[in-house]
Coordinates of C-alpha atoms in Angstrom, one line a residue:
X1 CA 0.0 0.0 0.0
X2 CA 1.5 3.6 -0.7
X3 CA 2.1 5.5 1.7
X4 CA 0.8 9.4 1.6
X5 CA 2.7 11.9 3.6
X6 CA -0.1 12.5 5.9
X7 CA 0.1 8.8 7.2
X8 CA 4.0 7.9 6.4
X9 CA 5.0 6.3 10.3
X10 CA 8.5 8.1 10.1
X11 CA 9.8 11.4 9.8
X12 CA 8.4 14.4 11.4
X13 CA 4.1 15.2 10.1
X14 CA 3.7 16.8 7.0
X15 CA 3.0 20.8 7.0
X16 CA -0.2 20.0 6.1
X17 CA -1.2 17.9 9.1
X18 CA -0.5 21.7 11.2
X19 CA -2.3 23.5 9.0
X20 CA -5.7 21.2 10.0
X21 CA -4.7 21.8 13.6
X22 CA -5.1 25.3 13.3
X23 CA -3.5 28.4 14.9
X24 CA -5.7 28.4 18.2
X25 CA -5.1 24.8 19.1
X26 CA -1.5 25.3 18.1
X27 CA -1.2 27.8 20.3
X28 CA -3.4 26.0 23.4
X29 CA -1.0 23.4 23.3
X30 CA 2.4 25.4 23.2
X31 CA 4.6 27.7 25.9
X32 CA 2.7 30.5 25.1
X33 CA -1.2 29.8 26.1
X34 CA 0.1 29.7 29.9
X35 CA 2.7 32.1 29.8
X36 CA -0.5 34.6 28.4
X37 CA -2.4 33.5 31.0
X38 CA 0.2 34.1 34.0
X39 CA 0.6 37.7 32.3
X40 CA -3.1 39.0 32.7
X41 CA -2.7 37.6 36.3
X42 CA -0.3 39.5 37.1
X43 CA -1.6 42.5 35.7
X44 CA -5.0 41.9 37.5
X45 CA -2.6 41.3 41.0
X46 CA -0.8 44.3 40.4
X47 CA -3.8 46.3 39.9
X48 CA -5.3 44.5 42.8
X49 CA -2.6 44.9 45.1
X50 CA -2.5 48.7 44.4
X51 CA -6.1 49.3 45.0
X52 CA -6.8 47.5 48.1
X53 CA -3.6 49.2 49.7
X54 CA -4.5 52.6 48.4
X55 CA -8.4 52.0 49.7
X56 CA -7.8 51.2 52.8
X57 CA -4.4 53.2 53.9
X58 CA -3.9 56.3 51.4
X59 CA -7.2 58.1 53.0
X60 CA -7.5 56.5 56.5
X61 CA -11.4 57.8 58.0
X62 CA -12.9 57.2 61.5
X63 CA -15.9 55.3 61.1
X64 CA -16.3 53.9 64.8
X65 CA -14.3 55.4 67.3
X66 CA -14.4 53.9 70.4
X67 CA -13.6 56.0 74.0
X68 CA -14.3 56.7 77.4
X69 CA -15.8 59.8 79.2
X70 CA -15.9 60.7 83.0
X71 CA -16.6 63.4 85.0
X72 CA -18.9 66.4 83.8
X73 CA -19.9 64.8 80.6
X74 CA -23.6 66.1 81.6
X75 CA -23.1 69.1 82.1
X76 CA -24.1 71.6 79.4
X77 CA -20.6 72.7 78.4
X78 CA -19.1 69.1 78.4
X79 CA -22.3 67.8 76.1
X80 CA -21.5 70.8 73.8
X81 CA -18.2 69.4 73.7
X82 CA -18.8 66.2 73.1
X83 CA -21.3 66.5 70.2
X84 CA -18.8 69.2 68.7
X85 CA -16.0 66.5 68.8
X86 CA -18.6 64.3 66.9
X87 CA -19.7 66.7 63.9
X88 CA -15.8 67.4 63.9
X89 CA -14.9 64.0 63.0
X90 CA -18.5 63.2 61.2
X91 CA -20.1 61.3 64.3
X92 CA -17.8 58.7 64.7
X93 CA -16.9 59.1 68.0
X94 CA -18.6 56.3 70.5
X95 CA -18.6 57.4 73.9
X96 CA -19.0 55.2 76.6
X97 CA -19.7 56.5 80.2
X98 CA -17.4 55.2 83.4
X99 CA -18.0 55.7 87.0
X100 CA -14.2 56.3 87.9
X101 CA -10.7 56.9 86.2
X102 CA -9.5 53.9 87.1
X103 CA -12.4 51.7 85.3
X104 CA -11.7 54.0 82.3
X105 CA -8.1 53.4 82.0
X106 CA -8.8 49.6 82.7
X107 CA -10.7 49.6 79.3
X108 CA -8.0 51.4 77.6
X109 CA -5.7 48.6 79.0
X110 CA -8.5 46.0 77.7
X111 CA -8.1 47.7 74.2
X112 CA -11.8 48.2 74.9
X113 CA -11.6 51.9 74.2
X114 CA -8.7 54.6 72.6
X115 CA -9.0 57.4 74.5
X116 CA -10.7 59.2 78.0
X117 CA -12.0 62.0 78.0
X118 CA -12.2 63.2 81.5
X119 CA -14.2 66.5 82.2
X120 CA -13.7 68.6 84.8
X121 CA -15.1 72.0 86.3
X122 CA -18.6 71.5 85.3
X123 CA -17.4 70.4 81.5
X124 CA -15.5 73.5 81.4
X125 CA -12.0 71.7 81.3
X126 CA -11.1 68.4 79.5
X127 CA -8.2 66.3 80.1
X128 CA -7.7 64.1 76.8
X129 CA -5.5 60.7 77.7
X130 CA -4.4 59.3 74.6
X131 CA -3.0 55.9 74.2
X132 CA -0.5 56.0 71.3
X133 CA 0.2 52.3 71.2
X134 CA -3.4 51.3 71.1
X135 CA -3.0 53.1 68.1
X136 CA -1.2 55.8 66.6
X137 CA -2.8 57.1 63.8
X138 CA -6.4 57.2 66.1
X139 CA -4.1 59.3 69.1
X140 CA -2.7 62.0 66.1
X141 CA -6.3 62.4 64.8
X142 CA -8.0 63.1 68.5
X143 CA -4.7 65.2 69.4
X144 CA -5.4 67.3 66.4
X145 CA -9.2 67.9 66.8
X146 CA -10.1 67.8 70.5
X147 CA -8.0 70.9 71.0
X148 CA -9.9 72.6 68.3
X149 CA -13.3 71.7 69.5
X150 CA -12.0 73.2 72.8
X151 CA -11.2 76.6 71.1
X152 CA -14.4 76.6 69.6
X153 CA -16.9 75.7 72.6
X154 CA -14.9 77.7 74.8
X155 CA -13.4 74.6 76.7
X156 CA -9.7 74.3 77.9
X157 CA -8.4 70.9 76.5
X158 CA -5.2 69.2 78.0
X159 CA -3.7 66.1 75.8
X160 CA -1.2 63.5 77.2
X161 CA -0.4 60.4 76.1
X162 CA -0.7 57.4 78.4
X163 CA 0.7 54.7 77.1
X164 CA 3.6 56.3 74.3
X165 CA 5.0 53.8 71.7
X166 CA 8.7 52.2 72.3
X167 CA 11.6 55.0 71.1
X168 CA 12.3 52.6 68.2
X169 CA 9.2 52.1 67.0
X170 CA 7.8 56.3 67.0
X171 CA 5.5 55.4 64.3
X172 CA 4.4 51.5 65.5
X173 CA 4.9 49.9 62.7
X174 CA 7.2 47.4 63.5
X175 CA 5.0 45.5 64.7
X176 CA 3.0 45.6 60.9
X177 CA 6.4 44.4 59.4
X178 CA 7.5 41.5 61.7
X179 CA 4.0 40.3 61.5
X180 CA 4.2 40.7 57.8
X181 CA 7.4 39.0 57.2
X182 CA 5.7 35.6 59.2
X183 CA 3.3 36.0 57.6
X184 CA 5.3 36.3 54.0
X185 CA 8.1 34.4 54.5
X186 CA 5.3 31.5 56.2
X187 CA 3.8 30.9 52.9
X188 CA 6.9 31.4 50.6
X189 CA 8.8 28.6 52.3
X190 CA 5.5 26.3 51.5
X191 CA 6.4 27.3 47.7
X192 CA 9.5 26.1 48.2
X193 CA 9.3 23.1 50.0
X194 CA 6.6 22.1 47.0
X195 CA 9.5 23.0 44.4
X196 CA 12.6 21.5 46.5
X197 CA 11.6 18.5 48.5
X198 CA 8.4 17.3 46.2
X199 CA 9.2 14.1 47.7
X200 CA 8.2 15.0 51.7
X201 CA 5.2 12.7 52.7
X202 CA 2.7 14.7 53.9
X203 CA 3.6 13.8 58.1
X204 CA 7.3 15.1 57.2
X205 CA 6.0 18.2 55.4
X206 CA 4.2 19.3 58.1
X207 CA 6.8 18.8 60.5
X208 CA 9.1 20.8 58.2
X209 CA 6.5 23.5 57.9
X210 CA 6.6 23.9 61.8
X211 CA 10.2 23.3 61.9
X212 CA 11.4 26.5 59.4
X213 CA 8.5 28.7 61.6
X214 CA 9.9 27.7 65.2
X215 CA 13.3 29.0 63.3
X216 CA 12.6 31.6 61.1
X217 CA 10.2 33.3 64.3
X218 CA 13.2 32.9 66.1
X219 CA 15.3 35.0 63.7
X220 CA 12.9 38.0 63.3
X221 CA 12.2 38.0 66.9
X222 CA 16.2 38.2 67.4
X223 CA 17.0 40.5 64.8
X224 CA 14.1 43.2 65.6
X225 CA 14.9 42.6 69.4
X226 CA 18.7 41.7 70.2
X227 CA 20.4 43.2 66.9
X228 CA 18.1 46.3 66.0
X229 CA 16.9 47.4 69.4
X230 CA 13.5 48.5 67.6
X231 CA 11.3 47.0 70.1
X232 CA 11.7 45.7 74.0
X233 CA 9.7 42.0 73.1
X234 CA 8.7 39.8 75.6
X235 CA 10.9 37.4 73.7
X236 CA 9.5 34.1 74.3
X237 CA 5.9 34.8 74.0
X238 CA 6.4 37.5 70.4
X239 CA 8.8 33.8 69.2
X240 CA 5.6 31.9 69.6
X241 CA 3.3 33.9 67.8
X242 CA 5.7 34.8 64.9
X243 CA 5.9 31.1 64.5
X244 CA 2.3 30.4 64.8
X245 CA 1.8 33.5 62.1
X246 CA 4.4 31.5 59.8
X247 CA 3.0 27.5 60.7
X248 CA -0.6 28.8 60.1
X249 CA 0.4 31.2 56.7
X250 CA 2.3 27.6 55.1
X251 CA -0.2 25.2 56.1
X252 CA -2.6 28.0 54.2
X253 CA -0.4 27.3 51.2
X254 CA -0.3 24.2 51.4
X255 CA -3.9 23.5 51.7
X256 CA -4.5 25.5 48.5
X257 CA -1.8 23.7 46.7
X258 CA -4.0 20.4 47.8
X259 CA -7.3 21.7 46.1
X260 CA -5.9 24.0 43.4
X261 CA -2.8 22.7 42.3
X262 CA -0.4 24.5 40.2
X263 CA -3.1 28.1 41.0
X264 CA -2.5 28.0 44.5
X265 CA -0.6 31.2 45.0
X266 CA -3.7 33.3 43.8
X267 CA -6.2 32.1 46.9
X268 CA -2.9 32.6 49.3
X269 CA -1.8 36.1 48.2
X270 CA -5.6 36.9 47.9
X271 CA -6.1 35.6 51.6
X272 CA -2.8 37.1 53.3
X273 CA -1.7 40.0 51.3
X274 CA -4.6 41.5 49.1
X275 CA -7.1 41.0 52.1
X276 CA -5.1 40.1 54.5
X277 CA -2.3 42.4 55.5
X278 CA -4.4 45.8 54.4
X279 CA -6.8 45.1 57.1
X280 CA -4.7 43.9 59.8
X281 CA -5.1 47.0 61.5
X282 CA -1.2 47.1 62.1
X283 CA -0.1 50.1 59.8
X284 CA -3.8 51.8 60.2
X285 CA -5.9 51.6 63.3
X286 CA -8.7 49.3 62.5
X287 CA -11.5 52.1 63.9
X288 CA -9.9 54.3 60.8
X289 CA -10.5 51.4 58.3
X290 CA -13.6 50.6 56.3
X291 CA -16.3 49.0 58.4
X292 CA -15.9 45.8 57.2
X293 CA -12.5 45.6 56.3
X294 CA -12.0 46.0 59.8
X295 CA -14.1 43.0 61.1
X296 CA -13.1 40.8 58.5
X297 CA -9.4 41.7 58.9
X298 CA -9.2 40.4 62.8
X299 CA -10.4 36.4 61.2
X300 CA -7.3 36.4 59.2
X301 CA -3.9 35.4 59.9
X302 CA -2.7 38.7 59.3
X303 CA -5.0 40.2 61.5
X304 CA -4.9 37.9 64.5
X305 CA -1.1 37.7 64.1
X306 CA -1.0 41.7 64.6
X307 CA -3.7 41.6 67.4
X308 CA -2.0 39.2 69.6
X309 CA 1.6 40.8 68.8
X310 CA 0.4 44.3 69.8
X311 CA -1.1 43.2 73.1
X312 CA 2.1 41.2 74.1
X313 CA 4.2 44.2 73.7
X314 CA 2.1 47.2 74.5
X315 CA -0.6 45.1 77.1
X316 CA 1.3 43.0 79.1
X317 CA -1.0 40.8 81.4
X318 CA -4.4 41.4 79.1
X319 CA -3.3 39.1 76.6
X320 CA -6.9 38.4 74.4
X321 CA -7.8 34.3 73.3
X322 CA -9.3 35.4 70.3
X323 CA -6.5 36.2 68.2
X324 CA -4.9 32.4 68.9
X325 CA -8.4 30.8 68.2
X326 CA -8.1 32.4 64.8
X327 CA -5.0 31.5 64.2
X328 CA -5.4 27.5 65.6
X329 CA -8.3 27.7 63.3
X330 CA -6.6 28.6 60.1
X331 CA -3.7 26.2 60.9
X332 CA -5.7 23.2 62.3
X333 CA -8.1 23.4 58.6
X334 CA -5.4 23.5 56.6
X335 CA -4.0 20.7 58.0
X336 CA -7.2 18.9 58.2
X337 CA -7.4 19.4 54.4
X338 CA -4.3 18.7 53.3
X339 CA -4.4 15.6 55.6
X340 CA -7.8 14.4 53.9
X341 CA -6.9 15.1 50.4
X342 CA -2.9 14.6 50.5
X343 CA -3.4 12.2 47.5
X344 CA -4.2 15.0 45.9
X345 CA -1.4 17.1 46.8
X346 CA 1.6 17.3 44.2
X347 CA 4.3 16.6 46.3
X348 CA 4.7 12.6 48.2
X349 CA 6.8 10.0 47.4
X350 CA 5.8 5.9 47.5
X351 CA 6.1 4.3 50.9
X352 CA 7.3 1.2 49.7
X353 CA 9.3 1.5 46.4
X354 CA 9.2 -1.4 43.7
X355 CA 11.7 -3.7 44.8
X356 CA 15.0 -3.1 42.7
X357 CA 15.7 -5.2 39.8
X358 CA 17.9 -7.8 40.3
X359 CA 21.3 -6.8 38.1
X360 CA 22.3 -7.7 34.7
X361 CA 24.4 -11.3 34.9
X362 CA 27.9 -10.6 33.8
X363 CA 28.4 -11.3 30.3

């Protein structure tokens, strides 16, 4: 039977063959189709990342402002005060009433409330407390317009600031950026456990996970602490949550590279960095974030990492459960998962290799 070039069984396909495939297939099944697709993601990521950083920091507004009154806050010239202080910062300002000084700094200490306004002399003389570490950007903002209220309902206002940030951190941020490295470097050294030791079972790369976090805690702890003198840590208990932050953020990874394969990195840097980080309330105050950036940003690792962080440094002895729940949650679900579909999961190696074959007898 003659052969045609179409259906001749060596040498490469005739050029006609390609031609039937057509330019789209062609180019579905080359480099190109995916290297297209991972260039409109990160476009969309880039765009993303800008926005949701720019919408929740570049403009930050009070929406619920949280603080104490005692004293004179009856009085005509204190109400006049108070509901000036509102309209000055477009009603945001939540006042809650306290029998005594000492209950009213006990919320501040509870993170409860910001700020106590104590009025004195019939309302005709406020004392502002501040709390800069509760946070900073909320103790500038009442600094600025508490005095200027006072100037205009003819009410002497005092500021001081009763619980100041460290000396090396006059902006209380670092917190933000060791929380943010866990939480970064947490989910990057999933990537690369995936890409370099494919061949962990899933027991060992769990225990790897939790063994670069215990270390890599340790490191930012020591650096921030012992080399940069940037913050006074209570060492042991900041080690423990950094790692937590890092064990919870790679088990995250993980459990997306379980259900999403090659895609996972879009759900994690979704999770910790477009949603995440923004609404952790660590480089703006969450009462001057948007409503619900602000609730949601205290389930997520981010969140919870900067929550429990902040308290240890700045609120020694009213240390909050809530922040650990979150964080046991994400990292106890993402182990769940990848534990229940680790057959799934790219990485693995065979338990019990094929026996070898026996060798070749000499010839």
């Amino acid at each position: 039977m003659d052969e045609t070039p179409e259906t001749a069984p060596d040498g490469p396909p005739h050029p006609r063959h390609h031609a039937r495939e057509g330019h789209w297939t062609r180019f579905r099944k080359g480099p190109w189709w995916p290297a297209s697709v991972l260039v409109l993601i990160l476009a969309a990521a880039a765009g993303l990342f800008a926005g949701s950083y720019t919408y929740t920091m570049a403009n930050p507004t009070p929406h619920q402002l949280p603080t104490a009154v005692v004293g004179s806050y009856d009085e005509a010239r204190g109400k006049a005060f108070l509901a000036g202080l509102g309209k000055a910062l477009n009603s945001s300002v939540r006042t809650h009433a306290y029998d005594s000084r000492a209950a009213a700094v006990e919320a501040v200490e509870q993170q409860t409330v910001f700020a106590i306004f104590e009025l004195r002399d019939e309302g005709q003389q406020v004392r502002l407390d501040v709390s800069s570490a509760s946070g900073s950007s909320v103790a500038e903002l009442l600094e600025q317009a508490a005095p200027a209220v006072g100037k205009a309902t003819g009410v002497t206002v005092s500021v001081r600031d009763v619980n100041p940030l460290q000396d090396g951190d006059p902006r209380g941020l670092a917190i933000f950026y060791i929380s943010l490295a866990a939480v970064i470097i947490g989910f990057v050294g999933a990537i690369q456990l995936s890409v370099h030791a494919r061949a962990l079972t899933p027991l060992e790369r769990i225990a790897f996970t939790l063994a670069y976090a215990l270390l890599g805690a340790f490191a930012i702890a020591a650096v921030v602490d012992w080399l940069l003198g940037a913050l006074d840590l209570p060492f042991v208990e900041s080690w423990l949550i950094l790692a937590f932050t890092m064990f919870a953020s790679g088990m995250t990874f993980t459990m997306f590279n379980t259900l999403f394969g090659r895609w996972a990195m879009l759900p994690t840097w979704g999770v910790m960095i477009l949603l995440g980080n923004p609404s952790s309330g660590g480089a703006v105050s969450w009462p001057l974030l948007p409503s619900a950036l602000g609730v949601i940003g205290q389930w997520l690792p981010p969140g919870a990492s900067v929550n429990a962080q902040h308290t240890a440094v700045y609120f020694a002895g009213h240390q909050h459960a809530f922040p650990f729940l979150v964080l046991t949650g994400w990292a106890l679900v993402s182990c769940a998962v990848f534990w229940i579909w680790r057959h799934r999961h790219p990485g693995g190696r065979d338990k019990h290799p094929p026996e070898l074959a026996p060798p070749a007898p000499p010839a």
